[in-house]
Amino acid sequence: MLFKANDIKIIKDLRLEKPLQEWNDWNLDFFDREGYQLNKIEKAYHEVNDVFIHTEDRMARRVSENSLDVVLQHWFTQIEEHPNIFIDHAHILHRFGFAGDALDQLINESNIYPKLNKLVFTKPKYGLDFAIDWIDERQVVELFHIELDVRDYYKFKDIVEKLQMFIHSTDWEHAAKKFIDKKSEWAGLDEYEQAIYKAKFWGLDSIGIDYQTEHYLNKPYLFSYLKVID
């Protein structure tokens, strides 16, 4: 077994309720509408509500600060070295909304700072992101990469459990070599068609997870995103 699932906690209640104390910087300069990156105001609410924030010193997409600030847990660890197969990343993510006194505070401040309504109307969600690569002297191939956003706690928990079983039970070396051998079938496809090919190859349509919808962002392939505003 190349990969082992870490102990993770999926939080059921994705609403922050405690308000900020002595906070005066209500100018909302950034808001991630489809991802998990937190702005300075969201970070402050997470801290006062005792929600751990994972921070890395690297440039995040569309953010002026040189850091990535998200509610993130490392989902899998590679426990055996392999000359060609490597985890690129494996994450469980949470995006919180607001309720109670925190929501009342934001509503009140939005009368002066209308952009705060982006926080007022934030729709919480869960996310997972798992990617592994094949690397040799001739090529670098993204073997498997799945990103999913889900709003419902029970549905997300079910998907995580089923994907963990799939990841643990897959013979990645055997399957990877088979996938590389079929490179002529998928290398010329565009990204959308290639993702569909990969989903079928890895059997994601047969493990009982609901990742196929008619939404334009959530076609039947490996990546589905949910915005946190309408």
CSV table of C-alpha atoms in Angstrom, one decimal:
chain,number,residue,atom,x,y,z
A,1,MET,CA,0.0,0.0,0.0
A,2,LEU,CA,1.6,3.3,-1.2
A,3,PHE,CA,-0.8,5.7,0.6
A,4,LYS,CA,-2.3,5.8,4.0
A,5,ALA,CA,-5.3,8.0,5.1
A,6,ASN,CA,-4.6,10.4,7.9
A,7,ASP,CA,-7.0,11.0,10.8
A,8,ILE,CA,-9.3,13.8,9.6
A,9,LYS,CA,-12.2,15.6,11.2
A,10,ILE,CA,-15.1,16.6,9.0
A,11,ILE,CA,-16.9,19.4,10.8
A,12,LYS,CA,-20.7,19.2,10.6
A,13,ASP,CA,-21.6,22.8,11.5
A,14,LEU,CA,-20.0,25.2,9.0
A,15,ARG,CA,-21.3,28.5,10.6
A,16,LEU,CA,-19.1,30.9,12.6
A,17,GLU,CA,-21.2,32.6,15.3
A,18,LYS,CA,-18.8,34.5,17.6
A,19,PRO,CA,-18.4,38.2,16.6
A,20,LEU,CA,-15.1,40.1,16.4
A,21,GLN,CA,-14.0,42.3,19.3
A,22,GLU,CA,-12.3,45.7,18.6
A,23,TRP,CA,-12.0,45.1,14.9
A,24,ASN,CA,-11.9,48.3,12.7
A,25,ASP,CA,-10.6,47.1,9.3
A,26,TRP,CA,-13.9,46.2,7.5
A,27,ASN,CA,-12.6,47.0,4.0
A,28,LEU,CA,-13.0,43.8,2.0
A,29,ASP,CA,-10.1,43.7,-0.5
A,30,PHE,CA,-10.4,40.1,-1.6
A,31,PHE,CA,-13.1,37.4,-1.6
A,32,ASP,CA,-12.6,33.9,-3.0
A,33,ARG,CA,-15.9,33.1,-4.6
A,34,GLU,CA,-15.3,29.5,-5.6
A,35,GLY,CA,-12.3,28.3,-3.5
A,36,TYR,CA,-11.2,28.1,0.1
A,37,GLN,CA,-8.7,31.0,0.5
A,38,LEU,CA,-9.6,33.2,3.4
A,39,ASN,CA,-9.3,37.0,3.5
A,40,LYS,CA,-8.2,39.0,6.5
A,41,ILE,CA,-11.7,39.4,7.9
A,42,GLU,CA,-12.6,35.7,7.5
A,43,LYS,CA,-9.3,34.8,9.1
A,44,ALA,CA,-10.2,36.9,12.1
A,45,TYR,CA,-13.6,35.3,12.5
A,46,HIS,CA,-12.0,31.8,12.2
A,47,GLU,CA,-9.5,32.6,15.0
A,48,VAL,CA,-12.1,34.0,17.4
A,49,ASN,CA,-14.3,30.9,16.7
A,50,ASP,CA,-11.3,28.5,17.4
A,51,VAL,CA,-11.2,27.1,13.9
A,52,PHE,CA,-7.7,26.1,12.9
A,53,ILE,CA,-6.3,27.8,9.7
A,54,HIS,CA,-3.6,26.1,7.7
A,55,THR,CA,-1.0,28.6,6.4
A,56,GLU,CA,1.7,28.1,3.9
A,57,ASP,CA,4.2,30.6,2.6
A,58,ARG,CA,3.4,30.6,-1.0
A,59,MET,CA,1.5,32.8,-3.5
A,60,ALA,CA,-2.2,31.9,-3.6
A,61,ARG,CA,-4.4,32.5,-6.6
A,62,ARG,CA,-5.5,36.2,-6.9
A,63,VAL,CA,-4.3,37.1,-3.4
A,64,SER,CA,-1.9,39.9,-2.8
A,65,GLU,CA,-0.3,38.3,0.3
A,66,ASN,CA,2.4,35.6,-0.1
A,67,SER,CA,0.5,33.0,1.8
A,68,LEU,CA,-2.2,30.4,1.5
A,69,ASP,CA,-4.7,30.6,4.4
A,70,VAL,CA,-7.3,27.9,4.3
A,71,VAL,CA,-9.1,25.4,6.6
A,72,LEU,CA,-7.2,22.4,5.3
A,73,GLN,CA,-6.3,19.0,6.5
A,74,HIS,CA,-3.7,16.7,4.9
A,75,TRP,CA,-5.8,13.7,3.8
A,76,PHE,CA,-3.2,11.1,2.7
A,77,THR,CA,0.5,10.4,3.3
A,78,GLN,CA,2.7,8.4,1.0
A,79,ILE,CA,4.1,5.6,3.3
A,80,GLU,CA,6.2,3.8,0.8
A,81,GLU,CA,8.7,5.3,-1.6
A,82,HIS,CA,8.2,4.6,-5.2
A,83,PRO,CA,10.6,5.6,-8.0
A,84,ASN,CA,7.9,6.9,-10.2
A,85,ILE,CA,4.6,7.5,-8.2
A,86,PHE,CA,4.2,10.5,-6.0
A,87,ILE,CA,1.5,12.3,-4.1
A,88,ASP,CA,1.3,15.9,-5.3
A,89,HIS,CA,-1.3,16.9,-2.8
A,90,ALA,CA,-4.2,15.4,-0.8
A,91,HIS,CA,-6.5,17.7,1.1
A,92,ILE,CA,-9.8,17.9,2.9
A,93,LEU,CA,-11.1,21.5,3.0
A,94,HIS,CA,-13.9,23.4,4.7
A,95,ARG,CA,-15.4,26.8,3.8
A,96,PHE,CA,-17.5,28.4,6.6
A,97,GLY,CA,-20.4,30.8,6.5
A,98,PHE,CA,-21.8,33.0,9.3
A,99,ALA,CA,-24.7,32.8,11.8
A,100,GLY,CA,-25.7,34.3,15.2
A,101,ASP,CA,-23.9,37.4,16.5
A,102,ALA,CA,-21.2,37.1,13.8
A,103,LEU,CA,-23.8,37.4,11.1
A,104,ASP,CA,-25.6,40.3,12.9
A,105,GLN,CA,-22.2,42.1,13.1
A,106,LEU,CA,-21.5,41.7,9.4
A,107,ILE,CA,-25.0,42.8,8.5
A,108,ASN,CA,-24.6,45.9,10.6
A,109,GLU,CA,-21.2,46.8,9.2
A,110,SER,CA,-22.4,46.1,5.6
A,111,ASN,CA,-24.5,49.3,5.9
A,112,ILE,CA,-21.2,51.2,5.7
A,113,TYR,CA,-19.2,48.6,3.8
A,114,PRO,CA,-21.5,47.0,1.3
A,115,LYS,CA,-18.9,44.4,0.0
A,116,LEU,CA,-19.3,42.7,3.4
A,117,ASN,CA,-22.6,41.2,2.0
A,118,LYS,CA,-20.3,38.7,0.2
A,119,LEU,CA,-19.6,37.3,3.7
A,120,VAL,CA,-23.2,37.7,4.8
A,121,PHE,CA,-24.4,35.5,2.0
A,122,THR,CA,-21.5,33.0,1.9
A,123,LYS,CA,-22.8,29.5,1.4
A,124,PRO,CA,-20.6,27.0,3.2
A,125,LYS,CA,-19.1,23.9,1.5
A,126,TYR,CA,-16.8,21.0,1.9
A,127,GLY,CA,-14.0,20.1,-0.5
A,128,LEU,CA,-11.5,17.3,-1.3
A,129,ASP,CA,-8.5,17.4,-3.6
A,130,PHE,CA,-6.3,14.4,-4.3
A,131,ALA,CA,-3.6,14.2,-7.0
A,132,ILE,CA,-0.8,11.7,-7.8
A,133,ASP,CA,1.8,11.8,-10.6
A,134,TRP,CA,4.0,9.5,-12.5
A,135,ILE,CA,7.5,10.8,-13.1
A,136,ASP,CA,10.3,9.3,-15.1
A,137,GLU,CA,13.2,10.4,-17.3
A,138,ARG,CA,10.9,10.7,-20.3
A,139,GLN,CA,7.7,12.2,-19.0
A,140,VAL,CA,5.6,13.6,-16.1
A,141,VAL,CA,2.0,12.4,-16.1
A,142,GLU,CA,-0.9,13.3,-13.9
A,143,LEU,CA,-2.2,9.9,-13.2
A,144,PHE,CA,-5.2,10.7,-11.0
A,145,HIS,CA,-6.6,14.0,-9.9
A,146,ILE,CA,-10.0,14.6,-8.3
A,147,GLU,CA,-11.5,17.8,-6.9
A,148,LEU,CA,-15.0,17.8,-5.5
A,149,ASP,CA,-17.1,20.4,-3.7
A,150,VAL,CA,-20.1,19.3,-1.7
A,151,ARG,CA,-22.5,21.3,0.5
A,152,ASP,CA,-24.1,18.4,2.5
A,153,TYR,CA,-22.2,17.0,5.4
A,154,TYR,CA,-23.5,13.4,5.1
A,155,LYS,CA,-23.0,13.3,1.3
A,156,PHE,CA,-19.5,14.6,1.7
A,157,LYS,CA,-18.7,12.1,4.4
A,158,ASP,CA,-19.9,9.3,2.2
A,159,ILE,CA,-17.8,10.4,-0.7
A,160,VAL,CA,-14.7,10.7,1.4
A,161,GLU,CA,-15.2,7.2,2.8
A,162,LYS,CA,-15.7,5.6,-0.6
A,163,LEU,CA,-12.8,7.4,-2.1
A,164,GLN,CA,-10.6,6.3,0.7
A,165,MET,CA,-11.6,2.7,0.1
A,166,PHE,CA,-10.8,3.2,-3.6
A,167,ILE,CA,-7.4,4.8,-3.0
A,168,HIS,CA,-6.4,2.1,-0.4
A,169,SER,CA,-7.5,-0.8,-2.6
A,170,THR,CA,-6.0,0.3,-5.9
A,171,ASP,CA,-2.8,-1.3,-7.1
A,172,TRP,CA,-1.4,2.0,-8.2
A,173,GLU,CA,1.8,0.6,-9.8
A,174,HIS,CA,-0.1,-1.9,-12.0
A,175,ALA,CA,-2.8,0.6,-12.9
A,176,ALA,CA,-0.3,3.4,-13.6
A,177,LYS,CA,1.7,1.2,-16.0
A,178,LYS,CA,-1.5,0.3,-17.8
A,179,PHE,CA,-2.5,3.9,-18.0
A,180,ILE,CA,0.9,4.9,-19.4
A,181,ASP,CA,0.7,2.1,-22.0
A,182,LYS,CA,-2.6,3.6,-23.2
A,183,LYS,CA,-1.1,7.1,-23.6
A,184,SER,CA,-1.7,7.2,-27.3
A,185,GLU,CA,-5.5,7.0,-26.5
A,186,TRP,CA,-5.6,10.0,-24.2
A,187,ALA,CA,-2.6,12.3,-24.8
A,188,GLY,CA,-4.2,14.0,-27.8
A,189,LEU,CA,-7.5,14.8,-26.1
A,190,ASP,CA,-8.3,18.2,-24.8
A,191,GLU,CA,-8.4,18.6,-21.0
A,192,TYR,CA,-12.2,18.1,-20.8
A,193,GLU,CA,-12.2,14.9,-22.9
A,194,GLN,CA,-9.0,13.7,-21.1
A,195,ALA,CA,-10.6,14.1,-17.7
A,196,ILE,CA,-13.6,12.1,-18.9
A,197,TYR,CA,-11.3,9.3,-20.2
A,198,LYS,CA,-9.5,9.2,-16.8
A,199,ALA,CA,-12.7,9.1,-14.8
A,200,LYS,CA,-13.8,6.0,-16.9
A,201,PHE,CA,-10.3,4.4,-16.8
A,202,TRP,CA,-10.1,4.6,-13.0
A,203,GLY,CA,-13.7,3.5,-12.6
A,204,LEU,CA,-15.1,6.5,-10.7
A,205,ASP,CA,-18.4,5.9,-12.4
A,206,SER,CA,-18.7,2.5,-10.5
A,207,ILE,CA,-17.7,3.3,-6.9
A,208,GLY,CA,-21.0,5.0,-5.9
A,209,ILE,CA,-20.0,8.6,-5.7
A,210,ASP,CA,-22.2,11.4,-7.0
A,211,TYR,CA,-19.9,13.5,-9.1
A,212,GLN,CA,-21.9,13.7,-12.3
A,213,THR,CA,-24.3,16.7,-12.7
A,214,GLU,CA,-25.6,18.8,-15.6
A,215,HIS,CA,-24.1,22.0,-14.2
A,216,TYR,CA,-21.6,23.6,-16.6
A,217,LEU,CA,-18.9,23.5,-13.9
A,218,ASN,CA,-19.7,19.9,-12.9
A,219,LYS,CA,-19.7,17.9,-16.0
A,220,PRO,CA,-19.0,14.1,-15.7
A,221,TYR,CA,-15.3,14.3,-15.2
A,222,LEU,CA,-12.9,14.7,-12.3
A,223,PHE,CA,-13.4,18.3,-11.3
A,224,SER,CA,-16.5,19.9,-9.8
A,225,TYR,CA,-16.6,23.3,-8.1
A,226,LEU,CA,-19.3,25.1,-6.2
A,227,LYS,CA,-19.4,28.9,-5.8
A,228,VAL,CA,-20.0,30.3,-2.3
A,229,ILE,CA,-22.2,33.1,-3.6
A,230,ASP,CA,-25.1,33.1,-6.1
